[in-house]
Coordinates of C-alpha atoms and ligand atoms in Angstrom, one line a residue:
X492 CA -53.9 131.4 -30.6
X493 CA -52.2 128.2 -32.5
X494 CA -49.2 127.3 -31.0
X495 CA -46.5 128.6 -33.0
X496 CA -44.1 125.6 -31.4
X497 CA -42.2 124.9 -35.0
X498 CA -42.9 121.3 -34.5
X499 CA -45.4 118.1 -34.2
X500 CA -46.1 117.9 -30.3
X501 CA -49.3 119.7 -30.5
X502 CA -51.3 117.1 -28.9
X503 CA -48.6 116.4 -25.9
X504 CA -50.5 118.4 -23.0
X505 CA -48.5 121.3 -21.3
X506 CA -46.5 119.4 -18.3
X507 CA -45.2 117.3 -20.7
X508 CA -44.0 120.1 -23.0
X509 CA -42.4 121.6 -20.4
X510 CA -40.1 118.9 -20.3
X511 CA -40.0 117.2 -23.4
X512 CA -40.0 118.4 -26.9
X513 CA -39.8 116.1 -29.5
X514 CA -39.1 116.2 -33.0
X515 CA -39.6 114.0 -36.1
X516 CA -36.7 113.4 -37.8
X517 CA -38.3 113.9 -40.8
X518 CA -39.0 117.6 -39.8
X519 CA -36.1 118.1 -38.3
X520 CA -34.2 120.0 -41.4
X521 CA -36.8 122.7 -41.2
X522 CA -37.3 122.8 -37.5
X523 CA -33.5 123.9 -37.3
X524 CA -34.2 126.3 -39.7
X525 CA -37.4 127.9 -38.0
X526 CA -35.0 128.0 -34.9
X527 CA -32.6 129.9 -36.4
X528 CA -34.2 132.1 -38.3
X529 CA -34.0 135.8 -37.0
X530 CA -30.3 135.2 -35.6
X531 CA -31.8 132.3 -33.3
X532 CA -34.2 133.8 -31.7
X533 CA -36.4 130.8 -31.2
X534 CA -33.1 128.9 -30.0
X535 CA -32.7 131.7 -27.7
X536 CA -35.9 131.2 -26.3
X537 CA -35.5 127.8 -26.3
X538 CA -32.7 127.6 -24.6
X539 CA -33.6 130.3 -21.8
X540 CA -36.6 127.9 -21.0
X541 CA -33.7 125.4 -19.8
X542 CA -32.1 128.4 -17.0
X543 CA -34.0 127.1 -13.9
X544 CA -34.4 123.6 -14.2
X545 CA -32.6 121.2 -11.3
X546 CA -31.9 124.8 -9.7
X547 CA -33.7 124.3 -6.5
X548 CA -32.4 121.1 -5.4
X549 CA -29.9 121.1 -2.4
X550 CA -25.9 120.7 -2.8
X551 CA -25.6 120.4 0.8
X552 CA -22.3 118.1 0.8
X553 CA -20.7 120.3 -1.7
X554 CA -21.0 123.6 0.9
X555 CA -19.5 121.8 3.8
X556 CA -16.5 123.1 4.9
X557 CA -14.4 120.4 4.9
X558 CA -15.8 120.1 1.2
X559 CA -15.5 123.2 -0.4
X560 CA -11.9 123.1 -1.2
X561 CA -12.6 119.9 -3.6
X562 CA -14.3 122.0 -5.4
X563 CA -12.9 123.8 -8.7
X564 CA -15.4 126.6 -9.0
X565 CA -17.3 128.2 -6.4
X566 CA -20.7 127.9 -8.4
X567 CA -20.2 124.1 -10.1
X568 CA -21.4 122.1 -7.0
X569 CA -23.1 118.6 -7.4
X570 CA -26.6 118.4 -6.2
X571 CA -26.9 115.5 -2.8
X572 CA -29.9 113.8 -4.5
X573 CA -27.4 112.5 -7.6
X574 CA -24.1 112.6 -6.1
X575 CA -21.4 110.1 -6.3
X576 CA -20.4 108.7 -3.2
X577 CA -16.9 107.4 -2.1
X578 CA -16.6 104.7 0.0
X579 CA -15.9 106.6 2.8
X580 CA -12.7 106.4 5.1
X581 CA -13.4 105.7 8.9
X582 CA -15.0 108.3 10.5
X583 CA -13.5 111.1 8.1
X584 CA -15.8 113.9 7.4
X585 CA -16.1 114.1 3.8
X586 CA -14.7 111.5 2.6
X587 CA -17.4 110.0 0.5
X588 CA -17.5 113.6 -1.8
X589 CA -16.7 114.3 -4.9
X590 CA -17.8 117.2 -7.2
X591 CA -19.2 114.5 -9.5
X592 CA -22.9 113.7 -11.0
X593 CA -24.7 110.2 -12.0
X594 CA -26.2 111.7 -15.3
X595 CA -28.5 109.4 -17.4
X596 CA -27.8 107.8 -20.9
X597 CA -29.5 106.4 -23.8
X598 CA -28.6 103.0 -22.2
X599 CA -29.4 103.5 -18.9
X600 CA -30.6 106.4 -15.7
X601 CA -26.9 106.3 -14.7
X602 CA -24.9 105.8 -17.4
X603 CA -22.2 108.4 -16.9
X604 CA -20.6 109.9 -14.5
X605 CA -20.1 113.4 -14.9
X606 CA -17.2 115.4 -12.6
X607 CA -14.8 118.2 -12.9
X608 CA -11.5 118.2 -14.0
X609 CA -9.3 116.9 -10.6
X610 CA -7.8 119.3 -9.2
X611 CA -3.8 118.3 -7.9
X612 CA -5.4 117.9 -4.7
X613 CA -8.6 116.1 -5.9
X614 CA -6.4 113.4 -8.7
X615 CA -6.5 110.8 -5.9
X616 CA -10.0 111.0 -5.5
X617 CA -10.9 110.8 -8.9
X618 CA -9.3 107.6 -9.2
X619 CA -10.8 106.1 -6.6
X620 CA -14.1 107.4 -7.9
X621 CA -13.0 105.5 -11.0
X622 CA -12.3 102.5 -9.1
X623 CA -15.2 102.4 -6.9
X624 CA -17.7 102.7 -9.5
X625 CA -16.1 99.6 -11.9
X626 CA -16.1 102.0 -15.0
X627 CA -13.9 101.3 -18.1
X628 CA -13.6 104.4 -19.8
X629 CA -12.9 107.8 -19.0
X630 CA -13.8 110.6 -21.7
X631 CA -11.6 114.2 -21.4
X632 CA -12.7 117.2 -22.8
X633 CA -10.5 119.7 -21.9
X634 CA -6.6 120.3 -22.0
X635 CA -5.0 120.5 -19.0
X636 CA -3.8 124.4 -19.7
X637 CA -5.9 126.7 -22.0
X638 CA -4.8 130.5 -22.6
X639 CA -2.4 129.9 -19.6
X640 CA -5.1 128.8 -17.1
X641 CA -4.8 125.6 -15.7
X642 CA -8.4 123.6 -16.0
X643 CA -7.4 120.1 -15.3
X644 CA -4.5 118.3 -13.2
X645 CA -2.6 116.5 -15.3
X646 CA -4.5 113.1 -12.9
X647 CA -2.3 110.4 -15.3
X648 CA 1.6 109.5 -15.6
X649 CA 4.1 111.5 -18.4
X650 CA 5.2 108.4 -19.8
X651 CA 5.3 104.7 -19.0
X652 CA 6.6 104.3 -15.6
X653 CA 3.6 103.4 -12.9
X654 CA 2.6 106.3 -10.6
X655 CA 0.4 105.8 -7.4
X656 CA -2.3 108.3 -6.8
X657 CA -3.2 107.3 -3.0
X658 CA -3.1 103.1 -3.4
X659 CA -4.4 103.0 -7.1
X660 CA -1.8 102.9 -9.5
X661 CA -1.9 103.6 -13.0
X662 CA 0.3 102.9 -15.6
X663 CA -0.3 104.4 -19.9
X664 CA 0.0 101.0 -22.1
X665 CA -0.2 102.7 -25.0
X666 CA -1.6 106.2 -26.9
X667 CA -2.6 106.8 -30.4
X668 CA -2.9 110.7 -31.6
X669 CA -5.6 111.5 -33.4
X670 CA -5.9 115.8 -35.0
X671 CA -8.4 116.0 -32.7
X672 CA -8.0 113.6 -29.8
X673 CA -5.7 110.6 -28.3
X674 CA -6.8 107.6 -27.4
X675 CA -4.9 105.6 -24.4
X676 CA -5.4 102.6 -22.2
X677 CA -3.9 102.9 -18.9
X678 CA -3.2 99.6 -16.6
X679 CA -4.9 100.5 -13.2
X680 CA -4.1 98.7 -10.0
X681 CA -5.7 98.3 -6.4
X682 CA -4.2 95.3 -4.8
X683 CA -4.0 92.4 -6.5
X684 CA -6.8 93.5 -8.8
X685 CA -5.9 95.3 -12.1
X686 CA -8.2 96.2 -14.8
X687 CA -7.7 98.5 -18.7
X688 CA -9.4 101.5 -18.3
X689 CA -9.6 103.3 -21.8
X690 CA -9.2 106.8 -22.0
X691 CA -10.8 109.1 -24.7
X692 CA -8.9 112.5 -24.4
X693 CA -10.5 115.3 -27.0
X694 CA -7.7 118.3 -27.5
X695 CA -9.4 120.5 -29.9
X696 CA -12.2 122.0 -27.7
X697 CA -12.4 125.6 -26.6
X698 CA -13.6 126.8 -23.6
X699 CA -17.6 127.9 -23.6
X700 CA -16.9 127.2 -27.1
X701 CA -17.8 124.5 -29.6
X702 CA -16.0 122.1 -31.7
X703 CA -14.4 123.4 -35.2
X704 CA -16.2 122.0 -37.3
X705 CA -18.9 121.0 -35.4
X706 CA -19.1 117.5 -37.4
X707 CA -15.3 116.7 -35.2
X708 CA -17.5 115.7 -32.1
X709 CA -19.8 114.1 -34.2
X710 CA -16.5 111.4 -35.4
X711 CA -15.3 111.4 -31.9
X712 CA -18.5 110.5 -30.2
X713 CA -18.2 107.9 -32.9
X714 CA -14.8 106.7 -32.4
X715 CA -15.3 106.3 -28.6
X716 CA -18.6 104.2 -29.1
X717 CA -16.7 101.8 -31.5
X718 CA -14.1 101.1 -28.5
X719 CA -16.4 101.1 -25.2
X720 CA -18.0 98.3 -25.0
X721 CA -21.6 97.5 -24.3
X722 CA -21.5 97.1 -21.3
X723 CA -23.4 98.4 -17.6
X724 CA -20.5 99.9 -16.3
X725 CA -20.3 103.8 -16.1
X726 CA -18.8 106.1 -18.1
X727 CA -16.6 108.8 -16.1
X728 CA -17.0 112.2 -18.5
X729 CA -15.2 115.1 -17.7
X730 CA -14.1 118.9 -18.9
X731 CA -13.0 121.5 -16.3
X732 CA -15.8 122.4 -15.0
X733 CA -17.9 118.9 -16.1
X734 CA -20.5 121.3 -17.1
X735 CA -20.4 122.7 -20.9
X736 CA -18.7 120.1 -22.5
X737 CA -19.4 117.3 -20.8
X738 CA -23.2 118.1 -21.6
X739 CA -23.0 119.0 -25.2
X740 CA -20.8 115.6 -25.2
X741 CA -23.1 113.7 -23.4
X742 CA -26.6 114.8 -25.6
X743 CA -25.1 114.3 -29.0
X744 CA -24.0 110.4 -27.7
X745 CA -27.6 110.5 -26.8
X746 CA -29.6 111.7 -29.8
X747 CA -27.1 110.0 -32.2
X748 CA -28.3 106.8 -31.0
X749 CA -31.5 108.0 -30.4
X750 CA -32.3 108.4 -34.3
X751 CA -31.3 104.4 -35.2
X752 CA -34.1 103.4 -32.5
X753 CA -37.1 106.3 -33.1
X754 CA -38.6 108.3 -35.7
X755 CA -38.5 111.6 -32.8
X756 CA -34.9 112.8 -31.4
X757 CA -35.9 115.1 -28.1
X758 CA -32.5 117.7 -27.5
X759 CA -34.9 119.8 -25.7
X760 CA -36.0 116.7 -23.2
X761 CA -32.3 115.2 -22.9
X762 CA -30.7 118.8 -21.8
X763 CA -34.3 119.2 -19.3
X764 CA -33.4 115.4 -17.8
X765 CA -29.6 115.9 -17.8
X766 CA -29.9 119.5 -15.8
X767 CA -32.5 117.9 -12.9
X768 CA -29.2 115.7 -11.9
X769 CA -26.1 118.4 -12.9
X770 CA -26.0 122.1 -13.2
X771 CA -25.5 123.5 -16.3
X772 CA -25.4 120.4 -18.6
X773 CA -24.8 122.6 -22.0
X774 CA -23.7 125.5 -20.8
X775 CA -24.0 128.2 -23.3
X776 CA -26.4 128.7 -26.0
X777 CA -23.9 128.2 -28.8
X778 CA -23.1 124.9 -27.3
X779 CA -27.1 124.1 -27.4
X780 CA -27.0 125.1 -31.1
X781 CA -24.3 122.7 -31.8
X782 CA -25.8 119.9 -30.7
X783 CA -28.8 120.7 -33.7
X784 CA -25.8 121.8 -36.5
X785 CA -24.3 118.2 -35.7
X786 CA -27.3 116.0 -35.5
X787 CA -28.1 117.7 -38.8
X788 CA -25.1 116.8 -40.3
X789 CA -25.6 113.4 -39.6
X790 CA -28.4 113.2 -41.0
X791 CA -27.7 115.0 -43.9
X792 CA -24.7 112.7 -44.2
X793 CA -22.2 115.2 -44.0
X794 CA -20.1 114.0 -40.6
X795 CA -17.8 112.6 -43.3
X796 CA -17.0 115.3 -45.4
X797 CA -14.1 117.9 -45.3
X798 CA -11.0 117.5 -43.7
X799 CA -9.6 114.5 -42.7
Ligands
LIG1168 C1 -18.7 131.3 -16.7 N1 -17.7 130.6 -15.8 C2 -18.1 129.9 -14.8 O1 -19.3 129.8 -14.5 C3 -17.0 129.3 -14.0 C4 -17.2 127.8 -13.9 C5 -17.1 127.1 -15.3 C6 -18.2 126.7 -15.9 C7 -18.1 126.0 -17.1 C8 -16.9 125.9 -17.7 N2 -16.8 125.2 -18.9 S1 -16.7 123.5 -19.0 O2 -17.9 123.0 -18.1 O3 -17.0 123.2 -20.4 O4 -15.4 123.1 -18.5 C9 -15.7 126.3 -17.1 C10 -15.8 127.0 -15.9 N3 -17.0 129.9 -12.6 C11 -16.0 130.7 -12.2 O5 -15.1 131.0 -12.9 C12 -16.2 131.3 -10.8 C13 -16.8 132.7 -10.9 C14 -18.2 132.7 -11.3 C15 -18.5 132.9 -12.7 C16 -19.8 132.9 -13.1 C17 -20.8 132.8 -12.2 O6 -22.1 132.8 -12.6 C18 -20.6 132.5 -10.8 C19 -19.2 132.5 -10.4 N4 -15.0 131.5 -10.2 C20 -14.4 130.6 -9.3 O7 -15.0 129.6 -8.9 O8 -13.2 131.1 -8.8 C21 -12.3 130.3 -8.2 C22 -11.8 129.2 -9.2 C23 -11.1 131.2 -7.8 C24 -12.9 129.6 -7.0

């Protein structure tokens, strides 16, 4: 039997297919629309393909018990292989963990950071984990309360007056609002050292949901490349769980540089590579769909149409 793959990696052998699928640009129009005929089915499959992958690999750290109450949800744990690690205090059990992944990038294996939103009794950590690893930027996907559930500490100061979470203090310098998102820089202190940490704070995403209009992510990926800079330092990425978002978030960064460097853009392969180092990256199906509807409308030049 042919294989009825709706795309152009006939001649990759099988172990590759299973974890990379890619597609040419070119054909990418009417691969999106082979997915999605029949109400997705083929994205359904697609997507089903993804469940297992990175499942087998120990979280060891995370199920300690001095551990588990860092953690947010009960099944969002951080595999040991590609954990981040705290410098740890003393002899303290524990206190190199965080519920937080090294996930690769288009720029390099371990370009983002990947965690879930602090928890009150987390916040200090989190900034430490901030510190520790030298990053400059911070990307937020999540509100702090949705539908009266709290998903995220609020880990940064009300207004301008300094606040010390454990001995790093962090101060807002300034905020711009955005429809969809604000965009700060916080002064953050540890001795005598300070450095500008940007923070890239998206308001406008749902839950399990995806952005409305899907092209919003597509201008906010955007407007946080613009201000990062080009540099090797990590990039802390975060929703509640650091799961559904931060995936979908991190794979459309990916493929939208992806496209200015190859004639192939591989969604398929960057969810597969993401997964083997975090559970869950692009959590629902409707999420992995997104990712296609926006890559399409960049390249159908559409991200700049509609409302402002
Ligand atoms: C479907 N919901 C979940 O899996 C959430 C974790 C989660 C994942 C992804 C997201 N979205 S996000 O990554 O985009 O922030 C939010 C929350 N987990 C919980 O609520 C889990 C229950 C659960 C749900 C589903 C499952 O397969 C296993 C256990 N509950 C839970 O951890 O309860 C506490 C908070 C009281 C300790």
């Amino acid at each position: 039997t042919t294989d009825i793959r709706p795309n152009d990696n006939m001649s990759l052998p099988d172990s590759v297919i299973e974890t990379n699928r890619p597609i040419r640009i070119e054909n990418f129009s009417n691969h999106y629309r082979v997915m999605s005929a029949d109400s997705d089915f083929r994205f359904s499959e697609e997507f089903e393909e993804l469940k297992h992958v990175g499942r087998e690999q120990p979280c060891t750290a995370a199920d300690l018990p001095c551990n588990r109450p860092k953690n947010r949800f009960t099944n969002i744990l951080p595999y040991d292989h590609s954990r981040f690690k705290l410098q740890p205090v003393d002899d303290e059990e524990g206190s190199d963990y965080i519920n937080a992944n090294y996930v690769p990038g288009h720029n390099s294996p371990r370009e983002f950071i990947v965690t879930q939103g602090p928890l009150h009794s987390t916040r200090d950590d989190f900034w430490r984990m901030c510190w520790e690893s030298n990053s400059r930027a911070i990307i937020m996907l999540t509100r702090c309360v949705e539908k009266g559930r709290e998903k995220c500490d609020h880990y940064w100061p009300y207004d301008t007056m300094p606040v010390y979470y454990g001995d790093i203090s962090v101060q807002i310098l300034n905020e711009t609002r955005y429809p969809d998102w604000n965009i700060s820089e916080f002064m953050v202190c540890r001795g005598d050292t300070q450095r500008v940490i940007r923070h890239f704070h998206f308001t406008t995403w749902p839950d399990f949901g995806v952005p409305n209009p899907p092209h919003t992510l597509v201008r906010f990926v955007r407007a946080f490349r613009e201000k990062v800079a080009p540099d090797q330092r990590p990039i802390v990425v975060h929703c509640s769980a650091g799961v559904g978002r931060s995936g979908t978030f991190i794979c459309l960064d990916r493929i939208i540089q992806q496209i200015s460097v190859s004639d192939y853009v591989d969604i398929f392969g960057i969810v597969y590579a993401m997964r083997k180092e975090r559970v869950w990256m692009v959590q629902t199906e409707q999420q992995y769909i997104c990712i296609h509807q926006c890559l399409l409308t960049v390249l159908e030049g559409k991200e700049l149409t509609g409302a402002p």
